[in-house]
PDB file of C-alpha atoms in Angstrom:
ATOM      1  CA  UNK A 211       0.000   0.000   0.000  1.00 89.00           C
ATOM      2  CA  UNK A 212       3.015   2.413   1.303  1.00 92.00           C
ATOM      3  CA  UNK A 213       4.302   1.694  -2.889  1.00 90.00           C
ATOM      4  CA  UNK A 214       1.104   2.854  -4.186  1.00 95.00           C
ATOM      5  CA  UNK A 215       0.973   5.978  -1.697  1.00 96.00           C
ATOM      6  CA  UNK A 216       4.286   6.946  -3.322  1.00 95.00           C
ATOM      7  CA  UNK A 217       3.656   6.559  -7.122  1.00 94.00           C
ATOM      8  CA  UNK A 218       0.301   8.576  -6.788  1.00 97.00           C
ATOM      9  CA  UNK A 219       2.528  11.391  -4.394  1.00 97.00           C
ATOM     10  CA  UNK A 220       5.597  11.652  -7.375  1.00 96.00           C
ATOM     11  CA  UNK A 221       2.050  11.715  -9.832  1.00 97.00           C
ATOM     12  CA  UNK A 222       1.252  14.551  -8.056  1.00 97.00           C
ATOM     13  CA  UNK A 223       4.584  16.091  -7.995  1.00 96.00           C
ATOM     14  CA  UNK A 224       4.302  16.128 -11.665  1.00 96.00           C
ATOM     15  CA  UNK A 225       0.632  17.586 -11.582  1.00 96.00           C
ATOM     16  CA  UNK A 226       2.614  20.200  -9.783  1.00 95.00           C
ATOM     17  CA  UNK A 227       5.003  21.321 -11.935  1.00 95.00           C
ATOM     18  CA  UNK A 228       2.768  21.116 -15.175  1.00 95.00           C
ATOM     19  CA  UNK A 229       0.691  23.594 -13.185  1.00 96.00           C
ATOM     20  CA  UNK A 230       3.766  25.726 -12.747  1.00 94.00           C
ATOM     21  CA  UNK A 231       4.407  25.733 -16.351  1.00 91.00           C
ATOM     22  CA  UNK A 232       1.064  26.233 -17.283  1.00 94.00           C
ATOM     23  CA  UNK A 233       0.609  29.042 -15.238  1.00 95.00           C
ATOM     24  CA  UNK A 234       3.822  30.851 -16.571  1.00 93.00           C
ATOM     25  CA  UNK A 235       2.205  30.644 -20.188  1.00 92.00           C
ATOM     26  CA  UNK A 236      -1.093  32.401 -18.906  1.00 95.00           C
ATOM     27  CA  UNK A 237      -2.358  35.136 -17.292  1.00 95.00           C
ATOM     28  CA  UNK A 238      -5.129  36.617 -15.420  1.00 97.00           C
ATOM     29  CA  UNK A 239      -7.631  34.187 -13.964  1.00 97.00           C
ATOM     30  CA  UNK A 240      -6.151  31.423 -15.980  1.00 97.00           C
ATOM     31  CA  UNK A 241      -2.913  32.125 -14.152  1.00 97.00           C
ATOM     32  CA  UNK A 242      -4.801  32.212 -10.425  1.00 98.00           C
ATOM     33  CA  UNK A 243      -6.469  28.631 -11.498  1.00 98.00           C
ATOM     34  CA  UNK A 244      -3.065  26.980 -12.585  1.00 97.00           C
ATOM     35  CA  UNK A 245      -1.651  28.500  -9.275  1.00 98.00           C
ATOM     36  CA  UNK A 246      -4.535  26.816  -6.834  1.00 98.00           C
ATOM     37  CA  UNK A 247      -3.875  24.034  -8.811  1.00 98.00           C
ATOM     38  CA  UNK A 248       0.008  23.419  -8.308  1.00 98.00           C
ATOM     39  CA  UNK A 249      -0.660  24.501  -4.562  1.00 98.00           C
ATOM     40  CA  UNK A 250      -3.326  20.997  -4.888  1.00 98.00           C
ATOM     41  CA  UNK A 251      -1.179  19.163  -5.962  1.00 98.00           C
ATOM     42  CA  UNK A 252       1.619  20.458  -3.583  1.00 97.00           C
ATOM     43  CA  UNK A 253      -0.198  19.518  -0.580  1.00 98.00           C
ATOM     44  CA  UNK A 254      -1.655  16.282  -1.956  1.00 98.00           C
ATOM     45  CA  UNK A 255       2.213  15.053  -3.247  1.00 98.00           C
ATOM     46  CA  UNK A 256       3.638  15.908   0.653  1.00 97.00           C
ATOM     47  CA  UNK A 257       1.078  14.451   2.248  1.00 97.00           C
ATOM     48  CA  UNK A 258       0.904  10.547   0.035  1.00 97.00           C
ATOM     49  CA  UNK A 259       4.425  11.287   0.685  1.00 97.00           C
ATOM     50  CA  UNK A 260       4.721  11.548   4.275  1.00 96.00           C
ATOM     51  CA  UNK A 261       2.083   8.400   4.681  1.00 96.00           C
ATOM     52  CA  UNK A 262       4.415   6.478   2.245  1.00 95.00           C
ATOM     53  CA  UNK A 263       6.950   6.796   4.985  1.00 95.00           C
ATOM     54  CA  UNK A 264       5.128   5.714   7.948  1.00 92.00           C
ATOM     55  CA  UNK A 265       2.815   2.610   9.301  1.00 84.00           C
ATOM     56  CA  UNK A 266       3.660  -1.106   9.392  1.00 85.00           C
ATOM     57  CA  UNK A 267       5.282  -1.294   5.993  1.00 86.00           C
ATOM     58  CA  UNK A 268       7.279   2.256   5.774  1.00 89.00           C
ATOM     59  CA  UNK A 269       9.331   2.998   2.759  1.00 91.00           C
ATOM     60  CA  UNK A 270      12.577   4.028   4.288  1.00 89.00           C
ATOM     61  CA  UNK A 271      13.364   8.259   3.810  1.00 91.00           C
ATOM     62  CA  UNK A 272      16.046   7.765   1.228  1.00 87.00           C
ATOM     63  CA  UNK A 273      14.281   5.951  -0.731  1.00 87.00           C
ATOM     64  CA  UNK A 274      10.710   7.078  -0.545  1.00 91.00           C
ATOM     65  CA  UNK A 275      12.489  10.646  -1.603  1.00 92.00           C
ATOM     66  CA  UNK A 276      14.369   9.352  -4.111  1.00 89.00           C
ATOM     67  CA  UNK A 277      11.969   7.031  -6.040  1.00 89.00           C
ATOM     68  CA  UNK A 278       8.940  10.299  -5.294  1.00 93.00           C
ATOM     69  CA  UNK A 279      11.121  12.910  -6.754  1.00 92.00           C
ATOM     70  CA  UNK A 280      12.064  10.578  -9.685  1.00 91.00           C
ATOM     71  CA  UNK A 281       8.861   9.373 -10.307  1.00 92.00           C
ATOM     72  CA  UNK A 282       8.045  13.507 -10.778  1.00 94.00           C
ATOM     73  CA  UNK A 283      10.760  14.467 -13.043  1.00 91.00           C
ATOM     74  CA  UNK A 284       9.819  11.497 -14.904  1.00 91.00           C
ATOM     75  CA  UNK A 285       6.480  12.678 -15.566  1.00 94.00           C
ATOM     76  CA  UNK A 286       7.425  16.245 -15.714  1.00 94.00           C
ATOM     77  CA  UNK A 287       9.848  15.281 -18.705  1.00 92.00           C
ATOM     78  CA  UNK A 288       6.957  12.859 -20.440  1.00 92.00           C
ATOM     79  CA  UNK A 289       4.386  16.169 -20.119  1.00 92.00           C
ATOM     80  CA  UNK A 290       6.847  18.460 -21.375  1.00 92.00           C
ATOM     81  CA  UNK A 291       7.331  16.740 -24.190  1.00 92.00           C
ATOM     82  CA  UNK A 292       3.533  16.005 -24.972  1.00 92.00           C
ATOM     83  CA  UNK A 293       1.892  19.666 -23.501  1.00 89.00           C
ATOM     84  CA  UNK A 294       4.914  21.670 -23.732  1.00 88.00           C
ATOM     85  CA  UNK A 295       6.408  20.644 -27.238  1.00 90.00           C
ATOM     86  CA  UNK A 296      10.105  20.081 -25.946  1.00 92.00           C
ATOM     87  CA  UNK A 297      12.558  18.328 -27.559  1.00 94.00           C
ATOM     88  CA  UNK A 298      12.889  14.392 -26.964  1.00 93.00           C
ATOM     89  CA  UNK A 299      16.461  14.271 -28.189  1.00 94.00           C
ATOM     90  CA  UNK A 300      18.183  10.885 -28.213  1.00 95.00           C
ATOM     91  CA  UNK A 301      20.080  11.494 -25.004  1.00 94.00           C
ATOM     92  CA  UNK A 302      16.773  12.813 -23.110  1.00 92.00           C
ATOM     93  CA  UNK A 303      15.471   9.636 -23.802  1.00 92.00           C
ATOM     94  CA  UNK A 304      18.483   7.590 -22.996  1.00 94.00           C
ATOM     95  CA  UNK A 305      19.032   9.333 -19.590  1.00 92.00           C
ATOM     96  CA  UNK A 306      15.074   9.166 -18.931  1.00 90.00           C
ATOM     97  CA  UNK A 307      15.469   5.140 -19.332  1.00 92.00           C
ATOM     98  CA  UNK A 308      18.179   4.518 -16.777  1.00 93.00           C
ATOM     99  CA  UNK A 309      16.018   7.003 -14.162  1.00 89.00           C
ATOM    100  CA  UNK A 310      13.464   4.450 -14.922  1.00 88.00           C
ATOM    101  CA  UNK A 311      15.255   1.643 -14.505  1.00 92.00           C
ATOM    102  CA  UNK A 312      16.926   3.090 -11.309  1.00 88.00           C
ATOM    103  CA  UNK A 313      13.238   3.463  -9.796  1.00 82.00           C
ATOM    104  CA  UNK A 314      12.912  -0.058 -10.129  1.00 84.00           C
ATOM    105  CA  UNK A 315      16.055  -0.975  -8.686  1.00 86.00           C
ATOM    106  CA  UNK A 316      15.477   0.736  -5.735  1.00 79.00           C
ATOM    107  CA  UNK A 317      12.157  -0.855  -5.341  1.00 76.00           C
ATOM    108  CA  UNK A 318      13.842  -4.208  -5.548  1.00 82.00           C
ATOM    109  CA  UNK A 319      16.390  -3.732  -3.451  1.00 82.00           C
ATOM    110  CA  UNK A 320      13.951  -1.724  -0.743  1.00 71.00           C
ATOM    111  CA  UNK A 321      11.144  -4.543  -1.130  1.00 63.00           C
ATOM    112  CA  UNK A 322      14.054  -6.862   0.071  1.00 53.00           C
ATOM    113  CA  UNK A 323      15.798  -5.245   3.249  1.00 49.00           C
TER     114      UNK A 323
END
């Protein structure tokens, strides 16, 4: 359950930083909105966060940081590309693979201490 806490938190993180973006690229009340928005998703991504690191089956700190903020800049990257038209270059794909496959890793080896 604690794993599941932490993917929806770093989907959240990601929520949050689209908002970010999408607020920089409007103004007005469109702007306010995007702002409530990332400060949603802000709140929501701590808090899955914080429960992901607590109770019976607690993802250690290091970990539960690591794979959260990873699991963010992984969507962040994938909705930049897709809403934000930036480039998916050869190497921003290669580097976004082995983030990838070091989230797994880290589940593995966590799932096993």
């Amino acid at each position: 359950m604690n794993w599941i806490l932490l993917i929806l938190g770093g989907l959240f993180e990601t929520g949050f930083a689209i908002s970010l973006g999408k607020a920089q690229q409007t103004t007005g009340k469109e702007m306010w909105l995007w702002l409530v928005a990332f400060a949603i998703c802000v709140c929501i991504s701590m808090y899955l966060l914080f429960k992901a690191m607590g109770g019976e089956r607690a993802i250690p700190v290091g970990t539960a940081y690591a794979v959260w903020g990873a699991i963010g800049a992984i969507g962040t990257i994938i909705a930049g590309i897709l809403l934000f038209k930036e480039p998916a270059t050869f190497w921003r794909l290669f580097f976004l693979s082995t983030l990838v496959i070091s989230v797994i890793g880290l589940q593995v080896v966590s799932s096993n201490a």
